[in-house]
Every structure is written in structure tokens, then in C-alpha cells.
mmCIF file of C-alpha atoms in Angstrom:
data_model
loop_
_atom_site.group_PDB
_atom_site.id
_atom_site.type_symbol
_atom_site.label_atom_id
_atom_site.label_comp_id
_atom_site.label_asym_id
_atom_site.label_seq_id
_atom_site.Cartn_x
_atom_site.Cartn_y
_atom_site.Cartn_z
ATOM 1 C CA UNK A 1 -36.888 4.322 -75.300
ATOM 2 C CA UNK A 2 -33.101 4.601 -75.246
ATOM 3 C CA UNK A 3 -31.545 8.102 -75.177
ATOM 4 C CA UNK A 4 -30.227 9.427 -78.495
ATOM 5 C CA UNK A 5 -27.430 11.868 -79.327
ATOM 6 C CA UNK A 6 -27.835 13.859 -82.542
ATOM 7 C CA UNK A 7 -25.172 15.872 -84.376
ATOM 8 C CA UNK A 8 -26.531 17.871 -87.313
ATOM 9 C CA UNK A 9 -24.735 19.307 -90.337
ATOM 10 C CA UNK A 10 -25.291 22.767 -88.871
ATOM 11 C CA UNK A 11 -24.371 22.328 -85.201
ATOM 12 C CA UNK A 12 -26.465 24.015 -82.542
ATOM 13 C CA UNK A 13 -24.330 26.394 -80.467
ATOM 14 C CA UNK A 14 -25.837 28.274 -77.542
ATOM 15 C CA UNK A 15 -24.736 31.699 -76.373
ATOM 16 C CA UNK A 16 -22.621 30.482 -73.470
ATOM 17 C CA UNK A 17 -19.117 29.235 -72.636
ATOM 18 C CA UNK A 18 -17.465 26.422 -74.559
ATOM 19 C CA UNK A 19 -17.666 24.163 -71.504
ATOM 20 C CA UNK A 20 -21.381 24.782 -71.033
ATOM 21 C CA UNK A 21 -21.955 24.020 -74.718
ATOM 22 C CA UNK A 22 -20.349 20.613 -74.178
ATOM 23 C CA UNK A 23 -21.948 19.808 -70.813
ATOM 24 C CA UNK A 24 -25.355 21.012 -72.049
ATOM 25 C CA UNK A 25 -26.901 20.809 -68.590
ATOM 26 C CA UNK A 26 -25.195 17.574 -67.514
ATOM 27 C CA UNK A 27 -23.120 17.249 -64.352
ATOM 28 C CA UNK A 28 -19.432 18.105 -64.758
ATOM 29 C CA UNK A 29 -17.175 15.022 -64.685
ATOM 30 C CA UNK A 30 -13.564 16.131 -65.015
ATOM 31 C CA UNK A 31 -12.204 12.748 -66.158
ATOM 32 C CA UNK A 32 -14.884 12.236 -68.803
ATOM 33 C CA UNK A 33 -14.708 15.880 -69.866
ATOM 34 C CA UNK A 34 -10.940 15.811 -70.411
ATOM 35 C CA UNK A 35 -11.203 12.568 -72.377
ATOM 36 C CA UNK A 36 -13.922 14.027 -74.608
ATOM 37 C CA UNK A 37 -11.865 17.185 -75.213
ATOM 38 C CA UNK A 38 -8.912 15.044 -76.284
ATOM 39 C CA UNK A 39 -10.962 12.709 -78.498
ATOM 40 C CA UNK A 40 -12.619 15.630 -80.292
ATOM 41 C CA UNK A 41 -9.294 17.361 -81.008
ATOM 42 C CA UNK A 42 -10.141 20.470 -78.980
ATOM 43 C CA UNK A 43 -6.993 20.744 -76.853
ATOM 44 C CA UNK A 44 -5.235 23.051 -79.311
ATOM 45 C CA UNK A 45 -8.322 25.262 -79.569
ATOM 46 C CA UNK A 46 -8.470 25.649 -75.788
ATOM 47 C CA UNK A 47 -4.859 26.816 -75.738
ATOM 48 C CA UNK A 48 -5.678 29.532 -78.297
ATOM 49 C CA UNK A 49 -8.908 30.814 -76.726
ATOM 50 C CA UNK A 50 -8.335 33.654 -74.214
ATOM 51 C CA UNK A 51 -10.030 31.872 -71.294
ATOM 52 C CA UNK A 52 -9.797 28.275 -72.461
ATOM 53 C CA UNK A 53 -13.051 26.352 -72.176
ATOM 54 C CA UNK A 54 -14.542 29.222 -70.141
ATOM 55 C CA UNK A 55 -14.435 31.511 -73.184
ATOM 56 C CA UNK A 56 -17.889 32.756 -74.096
ATOM 57 C CA UNK A 57 -19.144 31.730 -77.519
ATOM 58 C CA UNK A 58 -21.414 34.154 -79.334
ATOM 59 C CA UNK A 59 -24.880 33.479 -80.710
ATOM 60 C CA UNK A 60 -24.722 30.503 -83.114
ATOM 61 C CA UNK A 61 -20.962 30.333 -82.611
ATOM 62 C CA UNK A 62 -20.284 33.638 -84.345
ATOM 63 C CA UNK A 63 -16.712 33.851 -83.004
ATOM 64 C CA UNK A 64 -15.604 30.282 -83.840
ATOM 65 C CA UNK A 65 -15.042 28.432 -87.116
ATOM 66 C CA UNK A 66 -17.270 25.813 -88.703
ATOM 67 C CA UNK A 67 -14.816 23.068 -87.833
ATOM 68 C CA UNK A 68 -14.781 24.135 -84.184
ATOM 69 C CA UNK A 69 -18.589 24.103 -84.111
ATOM 70 C CA UNK A 70 -18.644 20.536 -85.466
ATOM 71 C CA UNK A 71 -16.085 19.341 -82.925
ATOM 72 C CA UNK A 72 -17.967 21.009 -80.056
ATOM 73 C CA UNK A 73 -21.177 19.301 -81.207
ATOM 74 C CA UNK A 74 -19.365 15.948 -81.354
ATOM 75 C CA UNK A 75 -17.928 16.539 -77.891
ATOM 76 C CA UNK A 76 -21.417 17.303 -76.576
ATOM 77 C CA UNK A 77 -22.798 14.056 -77.985
ATOM 78 C CA UNK A 78 -19.861 12.055 -76.582
ATOM 79 C CA UNK A 79 -20.194 13.616 -73.135
ATOM 80 C CA UNK A 80 -23.901 12.726 -73.017
ATOM 81 C CA UNK A 81 -22.802 9.053 -73.218
ATOM 82 C CA UNK A 82 -26.020 7.823 -74.827
ATOM 83 C CA UNK A 83 -26.687 4.488 -76.510
ATOM 84 C CA UNK A 84 -27.633 5.718 -79.993
ATOM 85 C CA UNK A 85 -25.766 8.325 -82.056
ATOM 86 C CA UNK A 86 -27.170 10.014 -85.166
ATOM 87 C CA UNK A 87 -24.267 11.762 -86.906
ATOM 88 C CA UNK A 88 -25.330 13.782 -89.951
ATOM 89 C CA UNK A 89 -22.085 14.334 -91.880
ATOM 90 C CA UNK A 90 -20.213 15.808 -88.881
ATOM 91 C CA UNK A 91 -16.775 15.631 -90.556
ATOM 92 C CA UNK A 92 -17.605 17.754 -93.598
ATOM 93 C CA UNK A 93 -16.504 21.024 -91.950
ATOM 94 C CA UNK A 94 -13.106 19.826 -90.680
ATOM 95 C CA UNK A 95 -9.756 19.308 -92.416
ATOM 96 C CA UNK A 96 -8.864 15.898 -93.838
ATOM 97 C CA UNK A 97 -6.328 14.993 -91.134
ATOM 98 C CA UNK A 98 -8.639 16.235 -88.369
ATOM 99 C CA UNK A 99 -11.497 14.262 -89.901
ATOM 100 C CA UNK A 100 -9.362 11.112 -89.885
ATOM 101 C CA UNK A 101 -8.459 11.702 -86.232
ATOM 102 C CA UNK A 102 -12.115 12.239 -85.269
ATOM 103 C CA UNK A 103 -13.212 9.161 -87.182
ATOM 104 C CA UNK A 104 -10.691 6.971 -85.366
ATOM 105 C CA UNK A 105 -11.127 8.483 -81.891
ATOM 106 C CA UNK A 106 -14.854 9.170 -81.914
ATOM 107 C CA UNK A 107 -16.806 7.076 -84.409
ATOM 108 C CA UNK A 108 -14.722 3.897 -84.330
ATOM 109 C CA UNK A 109 -14.389 4.263 -80.559
ATOM 110 C CA UNK A 110 -18.178 4.362 -80.217
ATOM 111 C CA UNK A 111 -18.343 1.254 -82.381
ATOM 112 C CA UNK A 112 -15.867 -0.565 -80.117
ATOM 113 C CA UNK A 113 -17.933 0.414 -77.074
ATOM 114 C CA UNK A 114 -20.975 -1.267 -78.597
ATOM 115 C CA UNK A 115 -22.896 1.932 -79.329
ATOM 116 C CA UNK A 116 -25.324 2.135 -82.239
ATOM 117 C CA UNK A 117 -23.977 4.750 -84.671
ATOM 118 C CA UNK A 118 -25.863 6.000 -87.726
ATOM 119 C CA UNK A 119 -23.171 7.828 -89.695
ATOM 120 C CA UNK A 120 -24.171 9.911 -92.735
ATOM 121 C CA UNK A 121 -21.277 10.897 -94.990
ATOM 122 C CA UNK A 122 -20.097 11.600 -98.525
ATOM 123 C CA UNK A 123 -16.485 10.713 -97.642
ATOM 124 C CA UNK A 124 -15.738 7.444 -99.409
ATOM 125 C CA UNK A 125 -12.639 6.621 -97.338
ATOM 126 C CA UNK A 126 -14.800 5.769 -94.315
ATOM 127 C CA UNK A 127 -17.248 3.445 -96.065
ATOM 128 C CA UNK A 128 -15.259 0.216 -95.657
ATOM 129 C CA UNK A 129 -15.349 0.516 -91.853
ATOM 130 C CA UNK A 130 -19.144 0.396 -91.717
ATOM 131 C CA UNK A 131 -20.993 -2.781 -90.658
ATOM 132 C CA UNK A 132 -24.050 -1.982 -92.725
ATOM 133 C CA UNK A 133 -24.281 0.475 -95.627
ATOM 134 C CA UNK A 134 -27.334 2.211 -97.089
ATOM 135 C CA UNK A 135 -26.682 3.956 -100.418
ATOM 136 C CA UNK A 136 -29.081 6.834 -101.148
ATOM 137 C CA UNK A 137 -29.295 8.471 -104.573
ATOM 138 C CA UNK A 138 -31.644 11.435 -105.152
ATOM 139 C CA UNK A 139 -33.574 10.653 -101.985
ATOM 140 C CA UNK A 140 -34.050 6.959 -102.819
ATOM 141 C CA UNK A 141 -32.376 3.898 -101.285
ATOM 142 C CA UNK A 142 -30.587 2.138 -104.145
ATOM 143 C CA UNK A 143 -28.415 -0.358 -102.230
ATOM 144 C CA UNK A 144 -28.317 -1.908 -98.793
ATOM 145 C CA UNK A 145 -25.884 -4.389 -97.270
ATOM 146 C CA UNK A 146 -22.322 -4.972 -96.098
ATOM 147 C CA UNK A 147 -19.302 -3.390 -97.766
ATOM 148 C CA UNK A 148 -18.110 -6.655 -99.358
ATOM 149 C CA UNK A 149 -21.561 -7.532 -100.683
ATOM 150 C CA UNK A 150 -22.053 -4.118 -102.265
ATOM 151 C CA UNK A 151 -18.562 -4.066 -103.775
ATOM 152 C CA UNK A 152 -19.228 -7.450 -105.420
ATOM 153 C CA UNK A 153 -22.041 -5.776 -107.374
ATOM 154 C CA UNK A 154 -19.919 -4.199 -110.119
ATOM 155 C CA UNK A 155 -22.964 -2.462 -111.617
ATOM 156 C CA UNK A 156 -23.970 -0.961 -108.290
ATOM 157 C CA UNK A 157 -23.613 2.704 -107.443
ATOM 158 C CA UNK A 158 -21.238 2.134 -104.515
ATOM 159 C CA UNK A 159 -18.786 0.090 -106.597
ATOM 160 C CA UNK A 160 -18.751 2.778 -109.288
ATOM 161 C CA UNK A 161 -18.244 5.554 -106.729
ATOM 162 C CA UNK A 162 -15.399 3.668 -105.025
ATOM 163 C CA UNK A 163 -13.704 3.098 -108.392
ATOM 164 C CA UNK A 164 -13.865 6.826 -109.147
ATOM 165 C CA UNK A 165 -12.624 7.623 -105.645
ATOM 166 C CA UNK A 166 -9.649 5.257 -105.917
ATOM 167 C CA UNK A 167 -8.735 6.685 -109.321
ATOM 168 C CA UNK A 168 -8.830 10.194 -107.885
ATOM 169 C CA UNK A 169 -6.534 9.113 -105.049
ATOM 170 C CA UNK A 170 -4.097 7.542 -107.507
ATOM 171 C CA UNK A 171 -3.912 10.716 -109.611
ATOM 172 C CA UNK A 172 -3.517 12.834 -106.475
ATOM 173 C CA UNK A 173 -0.560 10.703 -105.341
ATOM 174 C CA UNK A 174 1.122 11.155 -108.736
ATOM 175 C CA UNK A 175 0.686 14.946 -108.559
ATOM 176 C CA UNK A 176 2.031 15.025 -104.994
ATOM 177 C CA UNK A 177 5.133 13.083 -106.018
ATOM 178 C CA UNK A 178 5.791 15.455 -108.912
ATOM 179 C CA UNK A 179 5.260 18.474 -106.668
ATOM 180 C CA UNK A 180 7.689 17.141 -104.064
ATOM 181 C CA UNK A 181 10.390 16.681 -106.699
ATOM 182 C CA UNK A 182 9.957 20.216 -108.042
ATOM 183 C CA UNK A 183 9.596 22.057 -104.743
ATOM 184 C CA UNK A 184 12.988 21.349 -103.168
ATOM 185 C CA UNK A 185 14.583 24.484 -104.640
ATOM 186 C CA UNK A 186 11.678 26.734 -103.643
ATOM 187 C CA UNK A 187 11.322 25.804 -99.967
ATOM 188 C CA UNK A 188 13.459 28.702 -98.734
ATOM 189 C CA UNK A 189 11.459 31.225 -100.764
ATOM 190 C CA UNK A 190 8.140 29.890 -99.469
ATOM 191 C CA UNK A 191 9.323 29.925 -95.870
ATOM 192 C CA UNK A 192 10.657 33.467 -96.203
ATOM 193 C CA UNK A 193 7.403 34.742 -97.699
ATOM 194 C CA UNK A 194 5.357 33.095 -94.946
ATOM 195 C CA UNK A 195 7.576 34.521 -92.202
ATOM 196 C CA UNK A 196 7.355 38.013 -93.685
ATOM 197 C CA UNK A 197 3.570 37.749 -93.871
ATOM 198 C CA UNK A 198 3.331 36.578 -90.265
ATOM 199 C CA UNK A 199 5.613 39.349 -89.000
ATOM 200 C CA UNK A 200 3.618 41.957 -90.901
ATOM 201 C CA UNK A 201 0.368 40.636 -89.460
ATOM 202 C CA UNK A 202 1.706 40.636 -85.905
ATOM 203 C CA UNK A 203 2.902 44.231 -86.254
ATOM 204 C CA UNK A 204 -0.553 45.362 -87.339
ATOM 205 C CA UNK A 205 -2.423 43.629 -84.537
ATOM 206 C CA UNK A 206 -3.656 45.750 -81.639
ATOM 207 C CA UNK A 207 -2.936 43.377 -78.779
ATOM 208 C CA UNK A 208 -4.425 45.770 -76.249
ATOM 209 C CA UNK A 209 -7.902 44.947 -77.574
ATOM 210 C CA UNK A 210 -7.705 41.291 -76.539
ATOM 211 C CA UNK A 211 -10.115 40.267 -73.801
ATOM 212 C CA UNK A 212 -8.152 38.303 -71.243
ATOM 213 C CA UNK A 213 -11.100 36.878 -69.325
ATOM 214 C CA UNK A 214 -12.719 35.360 -72.405
ATOM 215 C CA UNK A 215 -15.977 37.274 -71.966
ATOM 216 C CA UNK A 216 -17.865 38.184 -75.099
ATOM 217 C CA UNK A 217 -20.853 39.851 -73.436
ATOM 218 C CA UNK A 218 -20.185 42.957 -71.337
ATOM 219 C CA UNK A 219 -22.413 45.303 -69.374
ATOM 220 C CA UNK A 220 -23.582 48.196 -71.532
ATOM 221 C CA UNK A 221 -23.002 51.791 -70.477
ATOM 222 C CA UNK A 222 -26.191 53.728 -69.889
ATOM 223 C CA UNK A 223 -26.779 57.455 -69.629
ATOM 224 C CA UNK A 224 -29.406 58.787 -67.241
ATOM 225 C CA UNK A 225 -31.240 62.029 -67.926
ATOM 226 C CA UNK A 226 -33.876 63.759 -70.035
ATOM 227 C CA UNK A 227 -34.047 63.309 -73.777
ATOM 228 C CA UNK A 228 -32.971 66.425 -75.618
ATOM 229 C CA UNK A 229 -35.719 68.239 -77.531
ATOM 230 C CA UNK A 230 -33.589 68.065 -80.676
ATOM 231 C CA UNK A 231 -34.011 64.280 -80.656
ATOM 232 C CA UNK A 232 -37.785 64.645 -80.910
ATOM 233 C CA UNK A 233 -37.432 67.220 -83.686
ATOM 234 C CA UNK A 234 -35.124 64.913 -85.649
ATOM 235 C CA UNK A 235 -37.585 62.059 -85.155
ATOM 236 C CA UNK A 236 -40.480 64.159 -86.450
ATOM 237 C CA UNK A 237 -38.480 65.304 -89.469
ATOM 238 C CA UNK A 238 -37.484 61.743 -90.350
ATOM 239 C CA UNK A 239 -41.127 60.649 -89.955
ATOM 240 C CA UNK A 240 -42.327 63.052 -92.641
ATOM 241 C CA UNK A 241 -42.243 66.504 -91.099
ATOM 242 C CA UNK A 242 -44.171 68.451 -88.485
ATOM 243 C CA UNK A 243 -47.489 68.199 -90.361
ATOM 244 C CA UNK A 244 -47.339 64.412 -90.544
ATOM 245 C CA UNK A 245 -46.285 64.280 -86.900
ATOM 246 C CA UNK A 246 -49.225 66.493 -85.913
ATOM 247 C CA UNK A 247 -51.643 64.254 -87.821
ATOM 248 C CA UNK A 248 -50.218 61.162 -86.117
ATOM 249 C CA UNK A 249 -50.602 62.872 -82.745
ATOM 250 C CA UNK A 250 -54.259 63.638 -83.492
ATOM 251 C CA UNK A 251 -54.839 60.026 -84.528
ATOM 252 C CA UNK A 252 -53.306 58.774 -81.286
ATOM 253 C CA UNK A 253 -55.495 61.139 -79.255
ATOM 254 C CA UNK A 254 -58.565 60.074 -81.235
ATOM 255 C CA UNK A 255 -57.707 56.407 -80.709
ATOM 256 C CA UNK A 256 -57.391 56.751 -76.938
ATOM 257 C CA UNK A 257 -60.483 58.964 -76.750
ATOM 258 C CA UNK A 258 -62.568 56.470 -78.723
ATOM 259 C CA UNK A 259 -61.447 53.658 -76.420
ATOM 260 C CA UNK A 260 -62.512 55.652 -73.368
ATOM 261 C CA UNK A 261 -65.783 56.578 -75.083
ATOM 262 C CA UNK A 262 -66.419 52.924 -75.903
ATOM 263 C CA UNK A 263 -65.967 51.882 -72.270
ATOM 264 C CA UNK A 264 -68.308 54.656 -71.111
ATOM 265 C CA UNK A 265 -70.904 53.725 -73.718
ATOM 266 C CA UNK A 266 -70.879 50.103 -72.510
ATOM 267 C CA UNK A 267 -71.876 51.350 -69.050
ATOM 268 C CA UNK A 268 -74.742 53.308 -70.618
ATOM 269 C CA UNK A 269 -75.777 50.186 -72.531
ATOM 270 C CA UNK A 270 -75.897 48.122 -69.336
ATOM 271 C CA UNK A 271 -78.092 50.759 -67.700
ATOM 272 C CA UNK A 272 -80.500 50.698 -70.649
ATOM 273 C CA UNK A 273 -81.243 47.021 -69.996
ATOM 274 C CA UNK A 274 -82.439 47.854 -66.460
ATOM 275 C CA UNK A 275 -84.708 50.702 -67.621
ATOM 276 C CA UNK A 276 -88.375 49.671 -67.818
ATOM 277 C CA UNK A 277 -89.705 52.575 -69.871
ATOM 278 C CA UNK A 278 -87.558 53.150 -72.979
ATOM 279 C CA UNK A 279 -87.363 56.178 -75.198
ATOM 280 C CA UNK A 280 -85.369 56.417 -78.409
ATOM 281 C CA UNK A 281 -82.316 57.684 -76.512
ATOM 282 C CA UNK A 282 -82.564 54.968 -73.804
ATOM 283 C CA UNK A 283 -83.331 52.088 -76.158
ATOM 284 C CA UNK A 284 -80.833 49.225 -75.989
ATOM 285 C CA UNK A 285 -80.797 49.002 -79.791
ATOM 286 C CA UNK A 286 -79.820 52.657 -79.992
ATOM 287 C CA UNK A 287 -76.914 52.034 -77.615
ATOM 288 C CA UNK A 288 -75.838 48.930 -79.568
ATOM 289 C CA UNK A 289 -75.800 50.833 -82.863
ATOM 290 C CA UNK A 290 -73.759 53.673 -81.364
ATOM 291 C CA UNK A 291 -71.329 51.166 -79.813
ATOM 292 C CA UNK A 292 -70.834 49.463 -83.189
ATOM 293 C CA UNK A 293 -70.175 52.843 -84.818
ATOM 294 C CA UNK A 294 -67.604 53.677 -82.138
ATOM 295 C CA UNK A 295 -65.760 50.399 -82.807
ATOM 296 C CA UNK A 296 -65.820 51.020 -86.557
ATOM 297 C CA UNK A 297 -64.281 54.424 -85.881
ATOM 298 C CA UNK A 298 -61.574 52.804 -83.715
ATOM 299 C CA UNK A 299 -60.765 50.269 -86.441
ATOM 300 C CA UNK A 300 -60.518 53.050 -89.020
ATOM 301 C CA UNK A 301 -58.057 54.953 -86.825
ATOM 302 C CA UNK A 302 -55.905 51.865 -86.258
ATOM 303 C CA UNK A 303 -55.813 51.121 -89.993
ATOM 304 C CA UNK A 304 -54.861 54.716 -90.792
ATOM 305 C CA UNK A 305 -52.004 54.543 -88.275
ATOM 306 C CA UNK A 306 -50.632 51.427 -89.964
#
């Protein structure tokens, strides 16, 4: 069985540093690592993070964006250097230009290296680069074959989707051209507004709160000493008052007492088996009945505490 790398739509991120999320237990190879970082468009992110690739990432990547999670997952799969890659729509969370960069430097690169890549996507612009295409509609395979063969089927779903996609691109180009012609006189206003917004944001930031070592998890402060009696009083009041607290205390005492009584009664039961001459009080059946009643009482106490 050949090793497989899998990248899901919702990338798995462990509570560790960015580097450890990419290595994922593998030996550190600086040359390979740097190449993977570059291919997955993570260099700019490392320059922003306070400790670079040694910055700690929170549980499930709570302190990074969805696009960063996807690129870290891609980098992890690339670094593993396996033979088979299952990529479940990994470019859906990144920007269009970043997605194009990743497609050229990751997916097409894997193809050139002779790796087997199963690439799931809704992005039509990548379809023509695939060797073999499987079209799935509502959970069913409707078409299967090469790009040219499927495009020759004018009634097929892929041909219809590509026609709609190309029409959308054409209309988008027309809108972009019109916008470029109309925006020349407004560039200065837009730039001024953006600069004012950035300056205002920078003035409001508390730079002293930045963590320079990139650590997200810190040692908690702990107080040592006795718990104040007022804490217990507050707890009793929030639990229903002193009467309810007293009843709960009695139930706890009864529960522990019944457990001790049950253990003692088992010892009496074992002695009854060794007794040759039985009376009503030394009969093994008498001890069994009492033991069952004790356990019923214990169960009733536990249920009442729930």
C-alpha cells in the first residue's frame, strides 16, 4: 500500500507551532521545508507572525484565517512527499490569485513529478488541466473522460457548465473595462480614504499587548491558600439555598454510609455460608434479601442526587 496525503475542506490544525503543523512528526529537512513554504505561498504569512513559523497556533487554528489553514494543510501534504494526494477542494478558502499560484506551484508541480493527484473542485478554470475528469451531480457520476472528450458532448453537464463559466468571464471583463474607464478621476479619493482608515486603525492599536515570542499558551497564575467561607455560602445560595444544601449533604452521607454498610453486609453473608446451623438471622437468604434492599436504597439515593 502506497502512502497517501489527504487535504480536507476543513483542514486539521493541531494546537502547536506552525512548523510542527507542517512537519507533523516528520524529520526536519531545511531545504525541503523552505521549498514547501515558498510553493504554498506562506512566506508573507511568516513575516507577519510574531515568531515566524515558531508562532503557536491555537486549537483548530483559532488565531489564523481559513486561507492560512488551507495553505498549511497543503504544505503538510507536500512535505510528507507521498505518492498519492487526495485534495478535497483545498483552494476554496483562498483568494483567486493565491489559488492560481497554488494550482501552478503545488498541483501542477505534483503532476509533473509523476504523483497521483485526485483533485476535487468547483473551480471551472482548472478543469482543462486535468488528465481525467469525473463529473458528479447530486452524488451521482454523470460523465467520465478526458477534457476534450467531455467538451465534445454538447449536451453533457460539463460542456454546459463551461459555457456558463466562459460567459460569466466575458461579462466580468466588460464590467472591469467600464470600471477602469470611470475610476481614473476617483483614485486620489480612494487612496486618501484608505490611508486615513489605516492611520486611524494604527493609532487605536495597543502595540504593547503584542506577544513577541509568538507564544499563545502561557503559564496560569495560581493562588495558594484556604477557600474563603463566603465562597461556600455563595455556592449554597446558588444551588437553591441552605435547606437544599442540607438535604444534599444528608444524601451524600447516606450514600457513603450505605456503601460502607453494603461492604460490611457482604462479609456477614460470606460468614453465613460457613455456618452449619442456621437461624432466621444467620440464613444466607436473609442476608441476600437485606443486601438487595441495601443496593436498592443506594440506587434511590443516586437517582435523587441526579
